[in-house]
Structures are given as structure tokens and as C-alpha cells.
mmCIF file of C-alpha atoms and ligand atoms in Angstrom:
data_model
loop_
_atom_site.group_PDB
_atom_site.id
_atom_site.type_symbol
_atom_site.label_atom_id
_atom_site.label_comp_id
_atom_site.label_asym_id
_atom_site.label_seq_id
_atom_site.Cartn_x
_atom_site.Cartn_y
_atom_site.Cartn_z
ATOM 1 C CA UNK A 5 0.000 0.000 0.000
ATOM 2 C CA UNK A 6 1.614 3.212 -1.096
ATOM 3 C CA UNK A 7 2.272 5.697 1.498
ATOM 4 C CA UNK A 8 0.641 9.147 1.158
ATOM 5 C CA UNK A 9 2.190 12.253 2.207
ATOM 6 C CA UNK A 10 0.009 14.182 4.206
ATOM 7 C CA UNK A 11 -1.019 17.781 2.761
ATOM 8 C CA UNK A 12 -2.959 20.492 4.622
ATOM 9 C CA UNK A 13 -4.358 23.166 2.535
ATOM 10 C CA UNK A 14 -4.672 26.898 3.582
ATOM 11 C CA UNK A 15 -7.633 28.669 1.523
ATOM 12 C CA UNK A 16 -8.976 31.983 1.734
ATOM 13 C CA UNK A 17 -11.842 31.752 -0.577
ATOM 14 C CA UNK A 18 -13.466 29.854 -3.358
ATOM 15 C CA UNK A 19 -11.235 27.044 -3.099
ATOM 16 C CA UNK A 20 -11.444 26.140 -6.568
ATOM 17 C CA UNK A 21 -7.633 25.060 -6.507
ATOM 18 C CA UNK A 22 -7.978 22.952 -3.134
ATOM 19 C CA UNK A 23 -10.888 21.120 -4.793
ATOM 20 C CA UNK A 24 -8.837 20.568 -7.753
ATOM 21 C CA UNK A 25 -6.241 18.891 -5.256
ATOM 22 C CA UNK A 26 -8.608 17.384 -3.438
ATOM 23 C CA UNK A 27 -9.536 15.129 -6.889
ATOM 24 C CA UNK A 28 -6.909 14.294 -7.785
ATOM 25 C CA UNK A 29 -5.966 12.731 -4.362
ATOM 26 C CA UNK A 30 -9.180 10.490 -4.645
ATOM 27 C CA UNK A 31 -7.152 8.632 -7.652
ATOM 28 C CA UNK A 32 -5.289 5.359 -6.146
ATOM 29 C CA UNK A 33 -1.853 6.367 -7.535
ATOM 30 C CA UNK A 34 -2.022 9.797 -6.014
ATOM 31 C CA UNK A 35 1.015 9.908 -3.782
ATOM 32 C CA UNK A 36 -0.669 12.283 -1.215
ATOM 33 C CA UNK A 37 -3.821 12.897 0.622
ATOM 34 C CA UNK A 38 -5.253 16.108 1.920
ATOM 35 C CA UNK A 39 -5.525 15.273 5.815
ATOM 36 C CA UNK A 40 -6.856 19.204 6.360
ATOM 37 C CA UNK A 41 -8.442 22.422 4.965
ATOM 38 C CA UNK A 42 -8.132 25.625 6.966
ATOM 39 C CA UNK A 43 -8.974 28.785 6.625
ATOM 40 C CA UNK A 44 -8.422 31.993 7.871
ATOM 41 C CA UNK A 45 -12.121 33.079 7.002
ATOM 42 C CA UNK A 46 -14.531 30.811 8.717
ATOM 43 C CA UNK A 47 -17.006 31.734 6.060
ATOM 44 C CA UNK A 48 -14.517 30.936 3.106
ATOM 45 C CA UNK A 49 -17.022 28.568 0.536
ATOM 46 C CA UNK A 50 -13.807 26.093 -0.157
ATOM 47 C CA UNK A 51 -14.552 25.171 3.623
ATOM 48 C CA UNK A 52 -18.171 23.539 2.714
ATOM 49 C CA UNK A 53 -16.632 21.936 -0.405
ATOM 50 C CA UNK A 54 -13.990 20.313 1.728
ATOM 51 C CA UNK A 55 -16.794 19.169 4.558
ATOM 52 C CA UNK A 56 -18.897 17.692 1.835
ATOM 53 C CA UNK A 57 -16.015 15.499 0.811
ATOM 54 C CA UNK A 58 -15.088 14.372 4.355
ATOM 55 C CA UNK A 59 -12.190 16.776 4.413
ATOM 56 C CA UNK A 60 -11.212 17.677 8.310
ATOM 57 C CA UNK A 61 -11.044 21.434 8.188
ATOM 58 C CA UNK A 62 -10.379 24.545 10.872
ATOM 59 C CA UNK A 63 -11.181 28.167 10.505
ATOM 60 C CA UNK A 64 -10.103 30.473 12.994
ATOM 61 C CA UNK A 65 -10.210 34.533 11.558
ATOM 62 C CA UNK A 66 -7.258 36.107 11.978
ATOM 63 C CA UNK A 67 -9.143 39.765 12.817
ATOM 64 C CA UNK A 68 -7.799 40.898 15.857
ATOM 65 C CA UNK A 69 -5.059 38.831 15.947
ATOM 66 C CA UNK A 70 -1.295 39.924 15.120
ATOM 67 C CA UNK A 71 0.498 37.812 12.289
ATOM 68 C CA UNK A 72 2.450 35.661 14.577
ATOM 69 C CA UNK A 73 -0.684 35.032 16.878
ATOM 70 C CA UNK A 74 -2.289 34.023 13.764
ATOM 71 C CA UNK A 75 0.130 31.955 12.044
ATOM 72 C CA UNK A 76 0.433 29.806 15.509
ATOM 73 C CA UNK A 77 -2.937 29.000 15.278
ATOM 74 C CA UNK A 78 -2.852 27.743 12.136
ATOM 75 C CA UNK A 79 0.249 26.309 12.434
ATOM 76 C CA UNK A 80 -0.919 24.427 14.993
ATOM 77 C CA UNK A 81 -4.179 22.842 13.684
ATOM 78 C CA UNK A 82 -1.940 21.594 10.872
ATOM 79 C CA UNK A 83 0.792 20.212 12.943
ATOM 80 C CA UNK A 84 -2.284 18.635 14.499
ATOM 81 C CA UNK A 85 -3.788 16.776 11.676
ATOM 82 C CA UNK A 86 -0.732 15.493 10.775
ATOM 83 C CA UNK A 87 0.260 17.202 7.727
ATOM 84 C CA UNK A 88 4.067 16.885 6.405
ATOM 85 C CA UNK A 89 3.227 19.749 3.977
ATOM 86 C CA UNK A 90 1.138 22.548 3.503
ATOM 87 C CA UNK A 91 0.226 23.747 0.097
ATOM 88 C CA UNK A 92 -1.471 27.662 0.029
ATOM 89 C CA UNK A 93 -4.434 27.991 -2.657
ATOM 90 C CA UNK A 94 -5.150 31.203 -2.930
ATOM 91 C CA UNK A 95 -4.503 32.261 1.388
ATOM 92 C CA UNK A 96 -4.392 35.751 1.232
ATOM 93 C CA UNK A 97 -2.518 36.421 3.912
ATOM 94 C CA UNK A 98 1.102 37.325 4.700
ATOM 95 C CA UNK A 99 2.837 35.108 6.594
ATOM 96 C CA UNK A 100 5.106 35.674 9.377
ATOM 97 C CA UNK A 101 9.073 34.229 8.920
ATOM 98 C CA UNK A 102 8.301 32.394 11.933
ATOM 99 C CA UNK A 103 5.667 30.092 10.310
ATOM 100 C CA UNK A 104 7.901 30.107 7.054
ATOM 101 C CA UNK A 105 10.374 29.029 8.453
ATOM 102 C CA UNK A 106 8.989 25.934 10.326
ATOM 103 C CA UNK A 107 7.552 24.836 7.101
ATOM 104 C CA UNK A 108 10.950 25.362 5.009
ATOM 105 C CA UNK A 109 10.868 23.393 1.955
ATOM 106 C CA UNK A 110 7.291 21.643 2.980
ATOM 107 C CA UNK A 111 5.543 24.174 1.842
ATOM 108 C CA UNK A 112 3.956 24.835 -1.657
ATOM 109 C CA UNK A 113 1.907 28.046 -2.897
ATOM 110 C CA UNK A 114 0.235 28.920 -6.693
ATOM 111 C CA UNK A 115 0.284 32.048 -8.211
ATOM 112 C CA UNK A 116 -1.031 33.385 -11.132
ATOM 113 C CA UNK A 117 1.506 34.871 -13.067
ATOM 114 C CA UNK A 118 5.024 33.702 -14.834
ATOM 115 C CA UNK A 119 6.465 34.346 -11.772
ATOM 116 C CA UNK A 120 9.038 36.378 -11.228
ATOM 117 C CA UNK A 121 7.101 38.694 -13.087
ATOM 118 C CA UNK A 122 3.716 40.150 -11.357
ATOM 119 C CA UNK A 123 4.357 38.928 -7.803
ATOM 120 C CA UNK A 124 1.607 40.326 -5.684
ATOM 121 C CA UNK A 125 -2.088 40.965 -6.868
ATOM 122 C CA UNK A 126 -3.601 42.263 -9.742
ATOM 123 C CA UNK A 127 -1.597 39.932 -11.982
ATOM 124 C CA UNK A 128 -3.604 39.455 -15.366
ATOM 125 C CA UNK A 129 -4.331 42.964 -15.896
ATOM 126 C CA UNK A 130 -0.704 44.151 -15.301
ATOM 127 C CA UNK A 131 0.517 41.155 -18.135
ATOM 128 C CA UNK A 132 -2.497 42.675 -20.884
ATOM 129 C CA UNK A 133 -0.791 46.355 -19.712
ATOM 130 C CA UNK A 134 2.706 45.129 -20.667
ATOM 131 C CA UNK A 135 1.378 44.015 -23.712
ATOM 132 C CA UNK A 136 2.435 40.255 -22.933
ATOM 133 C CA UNK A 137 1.841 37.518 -25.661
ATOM 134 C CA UNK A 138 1.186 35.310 -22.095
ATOM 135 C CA UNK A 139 0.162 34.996 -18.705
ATOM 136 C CA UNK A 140 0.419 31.847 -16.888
ATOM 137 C CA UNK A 141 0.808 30.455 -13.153
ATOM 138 C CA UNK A 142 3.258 29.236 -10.708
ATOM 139 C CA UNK A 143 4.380 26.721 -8.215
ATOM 140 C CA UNK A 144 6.837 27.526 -6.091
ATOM 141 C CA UNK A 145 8.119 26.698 -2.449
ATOM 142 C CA UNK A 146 7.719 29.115 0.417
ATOM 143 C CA UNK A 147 10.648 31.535 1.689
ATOM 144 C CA UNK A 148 9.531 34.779 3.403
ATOM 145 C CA UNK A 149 9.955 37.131 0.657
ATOM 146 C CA UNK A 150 5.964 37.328 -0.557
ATOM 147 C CA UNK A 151 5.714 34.988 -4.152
ATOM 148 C CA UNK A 152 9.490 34.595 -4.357
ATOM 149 C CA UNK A 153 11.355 31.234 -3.470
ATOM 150 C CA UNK A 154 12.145 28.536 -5.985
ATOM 151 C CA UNK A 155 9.969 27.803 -9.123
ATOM 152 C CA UNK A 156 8.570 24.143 -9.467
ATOM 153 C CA UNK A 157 6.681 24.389 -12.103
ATOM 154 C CA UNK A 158 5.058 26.800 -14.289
ATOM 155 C CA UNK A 159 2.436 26.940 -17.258
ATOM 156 C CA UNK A 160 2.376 29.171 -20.161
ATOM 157 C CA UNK A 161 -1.381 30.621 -20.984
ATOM 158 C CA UNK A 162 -1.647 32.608 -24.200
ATOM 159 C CA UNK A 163 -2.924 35.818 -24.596
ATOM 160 C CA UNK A 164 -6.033 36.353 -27.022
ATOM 161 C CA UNK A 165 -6.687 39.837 -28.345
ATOM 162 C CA UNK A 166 -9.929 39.816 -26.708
ATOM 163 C CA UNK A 167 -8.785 38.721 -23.194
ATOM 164 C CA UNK A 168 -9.930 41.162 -20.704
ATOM 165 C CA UNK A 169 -8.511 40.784 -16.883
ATOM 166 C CA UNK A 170 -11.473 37.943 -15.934
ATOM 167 C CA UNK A 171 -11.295 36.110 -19.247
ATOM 168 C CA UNK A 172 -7.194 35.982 -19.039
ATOM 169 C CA UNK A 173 -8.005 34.772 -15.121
ATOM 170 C CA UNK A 174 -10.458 32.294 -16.430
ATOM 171 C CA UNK A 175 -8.280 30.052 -18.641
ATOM 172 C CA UNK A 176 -5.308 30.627 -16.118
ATOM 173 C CA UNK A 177 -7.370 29.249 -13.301
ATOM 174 C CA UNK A 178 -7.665 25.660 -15.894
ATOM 175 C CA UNK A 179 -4.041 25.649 -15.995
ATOM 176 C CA UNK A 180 -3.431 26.412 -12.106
ATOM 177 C CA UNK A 181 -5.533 23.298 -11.890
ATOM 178 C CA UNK A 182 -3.337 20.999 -13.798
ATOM 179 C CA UNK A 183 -0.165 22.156 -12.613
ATOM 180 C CA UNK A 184 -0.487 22.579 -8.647
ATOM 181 C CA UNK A 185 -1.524 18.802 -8.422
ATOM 182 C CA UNK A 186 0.542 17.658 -10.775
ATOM 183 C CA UNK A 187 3.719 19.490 -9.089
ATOM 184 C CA UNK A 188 2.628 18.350 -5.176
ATOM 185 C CA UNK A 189 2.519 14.873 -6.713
ATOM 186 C CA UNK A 190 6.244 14.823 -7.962
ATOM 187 C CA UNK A 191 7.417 17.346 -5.209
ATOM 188 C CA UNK A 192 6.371 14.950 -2.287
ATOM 189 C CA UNK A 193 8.103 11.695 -4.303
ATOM 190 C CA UNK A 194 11.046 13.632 -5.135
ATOM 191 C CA UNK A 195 12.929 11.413 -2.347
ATOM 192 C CA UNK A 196 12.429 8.641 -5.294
ATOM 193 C CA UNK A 197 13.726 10.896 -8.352
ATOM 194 C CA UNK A 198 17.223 9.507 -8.752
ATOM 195 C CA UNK A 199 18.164 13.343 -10.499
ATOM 196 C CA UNK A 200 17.015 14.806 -7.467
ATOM 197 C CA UNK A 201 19.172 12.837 -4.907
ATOM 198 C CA UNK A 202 21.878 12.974 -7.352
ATOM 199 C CA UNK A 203 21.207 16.597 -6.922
ATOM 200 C CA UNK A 204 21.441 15.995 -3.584
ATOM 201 C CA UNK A 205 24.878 14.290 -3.358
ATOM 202 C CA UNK A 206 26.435 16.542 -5.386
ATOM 203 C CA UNK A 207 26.000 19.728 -3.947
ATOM 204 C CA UNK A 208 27.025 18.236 -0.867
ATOM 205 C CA UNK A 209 30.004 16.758 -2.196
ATOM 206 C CA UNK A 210 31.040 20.139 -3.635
ATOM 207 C CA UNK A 211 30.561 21.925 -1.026
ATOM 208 C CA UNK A 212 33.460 20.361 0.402
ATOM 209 C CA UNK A 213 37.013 22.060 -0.251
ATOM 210 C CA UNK A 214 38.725 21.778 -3.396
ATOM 211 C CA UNK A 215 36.628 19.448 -4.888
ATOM 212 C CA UNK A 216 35.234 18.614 -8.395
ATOM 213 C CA UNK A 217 33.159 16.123 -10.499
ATOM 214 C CA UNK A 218 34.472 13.560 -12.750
ATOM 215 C CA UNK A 219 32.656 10.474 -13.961
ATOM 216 C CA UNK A 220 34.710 7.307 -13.103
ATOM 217 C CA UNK A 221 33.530 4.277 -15.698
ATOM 218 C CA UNK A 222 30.555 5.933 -16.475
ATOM 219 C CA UNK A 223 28.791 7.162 -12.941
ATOM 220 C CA UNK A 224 29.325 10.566 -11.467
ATOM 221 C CA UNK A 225 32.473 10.621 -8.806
ATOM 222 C CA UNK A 226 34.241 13.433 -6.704
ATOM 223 C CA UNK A 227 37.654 14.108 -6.002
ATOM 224 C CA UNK A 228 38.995 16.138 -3.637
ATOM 225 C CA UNK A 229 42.944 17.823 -4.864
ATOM 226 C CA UNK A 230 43.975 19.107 -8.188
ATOM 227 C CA UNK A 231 42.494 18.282 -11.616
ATOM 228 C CA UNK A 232 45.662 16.415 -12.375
ATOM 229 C CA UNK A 233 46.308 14.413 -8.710
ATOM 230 C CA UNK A 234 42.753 14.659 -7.507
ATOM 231 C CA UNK A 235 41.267 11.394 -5.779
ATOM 232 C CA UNK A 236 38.310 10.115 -5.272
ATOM 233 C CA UNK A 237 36.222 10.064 -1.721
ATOM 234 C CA UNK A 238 32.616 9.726 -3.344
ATOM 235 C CA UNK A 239 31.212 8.018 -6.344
ATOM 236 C CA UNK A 240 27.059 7.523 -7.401
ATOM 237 C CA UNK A 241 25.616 4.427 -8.011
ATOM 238 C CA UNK A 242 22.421 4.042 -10.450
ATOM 239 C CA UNK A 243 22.507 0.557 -10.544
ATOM 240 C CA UNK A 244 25.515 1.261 -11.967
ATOM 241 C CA UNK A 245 28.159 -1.947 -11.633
ATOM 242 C CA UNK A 246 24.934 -4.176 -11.294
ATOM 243 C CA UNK A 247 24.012 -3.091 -7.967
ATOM 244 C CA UNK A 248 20.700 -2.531 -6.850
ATOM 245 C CA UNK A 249 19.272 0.423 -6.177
ATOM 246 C CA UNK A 250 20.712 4.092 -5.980
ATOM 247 C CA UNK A 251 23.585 4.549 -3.846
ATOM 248 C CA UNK A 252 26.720 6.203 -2.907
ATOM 249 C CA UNK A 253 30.207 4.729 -2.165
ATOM 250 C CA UNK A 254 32.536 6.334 0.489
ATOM 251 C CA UNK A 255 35.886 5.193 1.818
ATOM 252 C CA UNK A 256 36.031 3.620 5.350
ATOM 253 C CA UNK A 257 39.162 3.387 7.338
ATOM 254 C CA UNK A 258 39.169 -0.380 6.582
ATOM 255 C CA UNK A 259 37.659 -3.633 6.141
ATOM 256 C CA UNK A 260 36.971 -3.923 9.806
ATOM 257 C CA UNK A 261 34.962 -0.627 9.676
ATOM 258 C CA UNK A 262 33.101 -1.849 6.527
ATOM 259 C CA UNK A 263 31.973 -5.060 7.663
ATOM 260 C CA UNK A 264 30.894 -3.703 11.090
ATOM 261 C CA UNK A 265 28.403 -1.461 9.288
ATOM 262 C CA UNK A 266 27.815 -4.311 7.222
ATOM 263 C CA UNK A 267 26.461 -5.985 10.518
ATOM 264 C CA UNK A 268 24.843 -2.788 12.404
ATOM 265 C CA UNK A 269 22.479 -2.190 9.300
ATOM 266 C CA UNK A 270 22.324 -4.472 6.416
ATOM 267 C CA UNK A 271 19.348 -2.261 4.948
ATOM 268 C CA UNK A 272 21.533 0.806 4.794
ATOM 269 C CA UNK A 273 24.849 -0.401 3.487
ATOM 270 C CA UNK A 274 26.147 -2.655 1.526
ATOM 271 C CA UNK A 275 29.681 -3.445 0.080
ATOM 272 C CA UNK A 276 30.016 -2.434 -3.168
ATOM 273 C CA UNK A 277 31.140 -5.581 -5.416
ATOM 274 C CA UNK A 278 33.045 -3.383 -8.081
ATOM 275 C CA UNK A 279 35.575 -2.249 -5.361
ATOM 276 C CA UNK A 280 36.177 -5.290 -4.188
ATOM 277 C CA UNK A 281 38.121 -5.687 -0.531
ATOM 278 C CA UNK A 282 38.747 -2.162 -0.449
ATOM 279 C CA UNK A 283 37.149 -0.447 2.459
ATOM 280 C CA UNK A 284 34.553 1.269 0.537
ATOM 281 C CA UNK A 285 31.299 0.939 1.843
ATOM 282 C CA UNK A 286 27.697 1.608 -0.470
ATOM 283 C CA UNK A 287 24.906 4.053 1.574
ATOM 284 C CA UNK A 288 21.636 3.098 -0.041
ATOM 285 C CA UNK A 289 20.187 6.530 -0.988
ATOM 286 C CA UNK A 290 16.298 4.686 -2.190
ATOM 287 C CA UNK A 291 14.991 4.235 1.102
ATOM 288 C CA UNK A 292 13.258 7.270 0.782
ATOM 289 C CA UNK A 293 14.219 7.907 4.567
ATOM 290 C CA UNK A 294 17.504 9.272 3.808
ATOM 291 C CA UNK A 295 19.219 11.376 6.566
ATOM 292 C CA UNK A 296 20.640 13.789 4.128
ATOM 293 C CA UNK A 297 22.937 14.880 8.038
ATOM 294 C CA UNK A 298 24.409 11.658 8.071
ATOM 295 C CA UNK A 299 25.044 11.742 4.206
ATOM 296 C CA UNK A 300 27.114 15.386 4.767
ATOM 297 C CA UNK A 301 28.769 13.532 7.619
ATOM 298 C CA UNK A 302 29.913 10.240 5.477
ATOM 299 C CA UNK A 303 31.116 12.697 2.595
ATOM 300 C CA UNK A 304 33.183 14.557 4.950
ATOM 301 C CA UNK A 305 34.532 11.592 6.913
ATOM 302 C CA UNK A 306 35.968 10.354 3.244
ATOM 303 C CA UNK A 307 37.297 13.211 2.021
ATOM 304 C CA UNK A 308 38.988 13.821 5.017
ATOM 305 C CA UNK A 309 40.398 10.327 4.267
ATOM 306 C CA UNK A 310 41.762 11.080 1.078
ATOM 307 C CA UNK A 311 42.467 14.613 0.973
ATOM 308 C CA UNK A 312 45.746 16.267 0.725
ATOM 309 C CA UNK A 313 47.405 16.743 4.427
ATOM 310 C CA UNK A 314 47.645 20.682 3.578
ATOM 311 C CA UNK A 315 43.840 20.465 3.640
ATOM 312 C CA UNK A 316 43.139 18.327 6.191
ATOM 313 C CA UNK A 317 45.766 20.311 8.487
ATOM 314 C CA UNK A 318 43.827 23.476 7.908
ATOM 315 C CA UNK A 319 40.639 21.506 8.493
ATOM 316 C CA UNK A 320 41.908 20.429 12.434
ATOM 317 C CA UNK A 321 43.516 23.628 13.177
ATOM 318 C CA UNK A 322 39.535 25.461 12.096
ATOM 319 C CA UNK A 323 37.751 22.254 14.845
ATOM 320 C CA UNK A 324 40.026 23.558 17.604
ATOM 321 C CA UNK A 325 38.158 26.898 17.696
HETATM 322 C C1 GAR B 422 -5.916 31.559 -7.584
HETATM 323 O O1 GAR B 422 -5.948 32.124 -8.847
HETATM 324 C C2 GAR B 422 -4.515 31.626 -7.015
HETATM 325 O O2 GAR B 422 -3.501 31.481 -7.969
HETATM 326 C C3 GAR B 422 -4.505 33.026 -6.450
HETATM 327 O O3 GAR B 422 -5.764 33.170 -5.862
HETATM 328 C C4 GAR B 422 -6.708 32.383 -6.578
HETATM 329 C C5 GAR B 422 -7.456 31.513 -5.599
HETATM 330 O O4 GAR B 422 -8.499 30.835 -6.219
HETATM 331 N N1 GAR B 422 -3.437 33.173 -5.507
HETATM 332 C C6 GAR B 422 -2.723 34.287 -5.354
HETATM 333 O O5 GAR B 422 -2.929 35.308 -5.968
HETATM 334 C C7 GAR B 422 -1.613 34.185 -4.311
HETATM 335 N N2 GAR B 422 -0.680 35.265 -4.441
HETATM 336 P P1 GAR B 422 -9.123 29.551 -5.561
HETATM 337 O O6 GAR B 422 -9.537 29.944 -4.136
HETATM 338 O O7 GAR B 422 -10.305 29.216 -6.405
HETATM 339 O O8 GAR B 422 -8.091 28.489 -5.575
#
């Protein structure tokens, strides 16, 4: 049985893009269910929708209330219902960088307009002003700067001649209701996208000093050193070598180290075959439980192992302070 992630959505109004979530979560290979609908306007009509289809949903009105007050209350109901992600449709309200922040990366909004043009309201009249051939909508994560953070997805809606403000709004609302499922979908499996924890590896892996990419036999690897002397202290594995799964190989200190992990979690590692009795030990990445921490902390431990002593020196001398 697959496991869904958990979404609450925060509406303001209509709702039309909730319910448009809300369906496509009743289809059996939608990776993720909608566990809560809140609102900040109790009278907001997305809130009977939601109630008609058994939806749990909260309203609590946020007049009177500062921001943070506010964004407690809500933050609370959804920590409540369980959600592991909140996606906005259309919640007019500011949010504080105190509730941001506790949803970092879990939290999804649509907007209509090719963002990062027309953040804000007012959208489809300011594209006809500027003479755009198209409008078009956005989904992007949450940071605290209002409709900024990083794009997910966007569709392109053309501009007819005839559009006026409410017609241009009309077809863009069709395409916000493709897209903002269709993103949420892939966003919450992107734990299962091997580009994405690819993605992953590498920018932790070049984060690290002096270090660049070089595919070794075909699979992505990293050195740490020169261009000419570099060597290697991570390589990725796409069933690359005939192993299962997606991985990545780091260097123990040894064969004693290797097989001890071997023991402590046979789920987690495995010893690569390619690299024979060599020490280097294979960190399933496909679990889709990965502690991306302990990945930082593996990547360091092997460069560390490998890397030049000028670097590693430095490296000691920075821990003592
Ligand atoms: C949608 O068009 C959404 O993109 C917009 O409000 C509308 C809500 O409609 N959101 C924003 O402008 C956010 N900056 P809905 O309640 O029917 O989903």
C-alpha cells in the first residue's frame, strides 16, 4: 500500500484550486492525501466543499489577531492533523518568517503569473498592460519574501486579443488546476527521483574544499585535490556496476569498519562488489528515509580520508576553535 504524504491546505476563498487537489488525491496512484483544509475566514465557501467530501477542516479569523498570533494557530491545527506539507491555494494572507520558516521546503503556494514577473495581486491585468503575448501560473516553495522562493513548475497561458482581466483569469485558473496537483505529486516523491538525490549528493560533495566532479567508468564521482592528482572520496551508483538500487560509495578506514556497518544495518549499506576488498562501503540513498545529516557527515569523513594533508591540516587547526 503506497504511502501518502500528508497535505494540509490553507484557503482563503473559493477554493477552486484545493478542490482541484482534493480530486486528484481520490485517484489510487495519487502519492498524497489532503488530511486538512483551513482557513483563515470561517465563512470561506472552499470550507463547505472540503466538509462535503469528508475533508477535516479549521477556521479560525485572523481579525484581531497579530500575524504571529495568527500563524500559531494555524500552524498548529496543521501540525495537528498530521500534515508533512502545507500547500497555500489562494490564502491571502502574509505570513510571518516564523511560520515560514517551520515549514521550510514543505511548503507549496500557486500564483497566477510567470512568476518572477507580477508577484503580488492584480496579476492578469498588469501582463495585458505590458502588452504580454502570455500569462500563466506558478508553483513555487515558500521563503519569506511574498511569491518569491524557488519555481517548481510553471504553465504558459496565451494571450487572445480579446482577453480582458477575468477572461485571461479564467483560462489561467484551468491551468493552475493541472499544474499545482501535478507538481505536489512529484514534489512529495522527489525522495524517489534519482536526479534529485543525485542533486542531492552533489552539492554536498562540492561543497566540500577543493573538490570537483568527474565520472569514473561511467557514474558521477568526486575528487577532492587538483584536476591532475585529484582522488576520489565519493562516487554515485544508479545501478551502476549491477548493484541494486541508488547509492553512494565512500571510503572507510578499513575492512573492519566496513563489515561492522555491514552488521549494524544491512538495509543501509552494503559493500560495493566493483571495489572489491577495499574499504569502501555503499549508503543506499532509495529508502526514501535518507538522513541527508548523516550523508554530509559520510562525505566529509571520506574526504577527510583522502584529501591532501595541507587540507586536512587546515581543516583540524579550524575544529580547535
Ligand atoms: C488563484 O488564482 C490563485 O492562484 C490566487 O488566488 C486564486 C485563488 O483561487 N493566488 C494568489 O494570488 C496568491 N498570491 P481559488 O480559491 O479558487 O483556488
Amino acid at each position: 500500500m503506497l504511502e501518502r504524504a500528508k497535505v494540509a491546505v490553507l484557503i482563503s476563498g473559493r477554493g477552486s484550486n484545493m478542490a482541484a487537489l482534493l480530486y486528484a488525491a481520490k485517484a489510487d496512484n495519487c502519492p498524497y492525501e489532503i488530511v486538512l483544509v483551513a482557513s483563515n475566514d470561517p465563512q470561506a465557501p472552499g470550507l463547505t466543499l472540503a466538509e462535503a467530501e469528508g475533508i477535516a477542516t479549521f477556521a479560525h479569523s485572523h481579525i484581531g489577531l497579530n500575524r504571529e498570533a495568527h500563524d500559531q494557530i494555524m500552524h498548529e491545527a496543521v501540525v495537528e492533523a498530521g500534515a508533512d506539507y502545507i500547500a497555500l491555494a489562494g490564502y491571502m494572507r502574509i505570513l510571518s518568517d516564523d511560520f515560514v520558516r517551520k515549514w521550510n521546503d514543505r511548503m507549496l503556494n500557486i500564483h497566477p503569473s510567470l512568476l518572477p514577473r507580477y508577484k503580488g495581486l492584480n496579476t492578469y491585468q498588469r501582463a495585458l498592460d505590458a502588452g504580454d503575448s502570455h500569462g500563466g501560473c506558478s508553483v513555487h516553495l515558500v521563503t519569506p519574501e511574498l511569491d518569491d522562493g524557488p519555481v517548481l513548475a510553471q504553465t504558459e497561458v496565451a494571450i487572445l486579443p480579446s482577453d480582458t482581466a477575468d477572461t485571461l483569469a479564467d483560462r489561467v485558473l484551468i491551468a493552475e488546476h493541472q499544474i499545482y496537483s501535478a507538481t505536489l505529486a512529484q514534489y512529495v516523491t522527489r525522495e524517489n527521483d534519482p536526479d534529485w538525490i543525485l542533486e542531492q549528493v552533489r552539492t554536498r560533495a562540492l561543497r566540500l574544499e577543493e573538490t570537483h566532479e568527474r565520472p569514473s567508468f561511467g557514474t558521477p564521482g568526486w575528487r577532492v585535490g587538483s584536476e591532475k592528482t585529484g582522488k576520489y572520496f565519493a562516487y554515485f551508483s544508479r545501478r551502476h556496476f549491477g548493484e541494486t538500487g541508488i547509492s553512494i560509495f565512500v571510503k572507510t578506514s578499513g575492512l573492519d569498519e566496513q563489515s561492522a556497518l555491514l552488521d549494524a544495518d544491512p538495509e543501509l549499506y552494503f559493500a560495493p562488489k566493483f571495489y572489491g576488498k577495499s574499504g569502501w562501503i555503499a549508503i543506499r540513498l532509495d529508502t526514501g528515509q535518507t538522513d541527508w545529516d548523516h550523508i554530509d557527515s559520510w562525505l566529509k569523513k571520506s574526504w577527510t580520508m583522502v584529501a591532501p594533508k595541507r587540507l586536512t591540516k587546515l581543516m583540524s587547526i579550524a575544529e580547535e576553535f
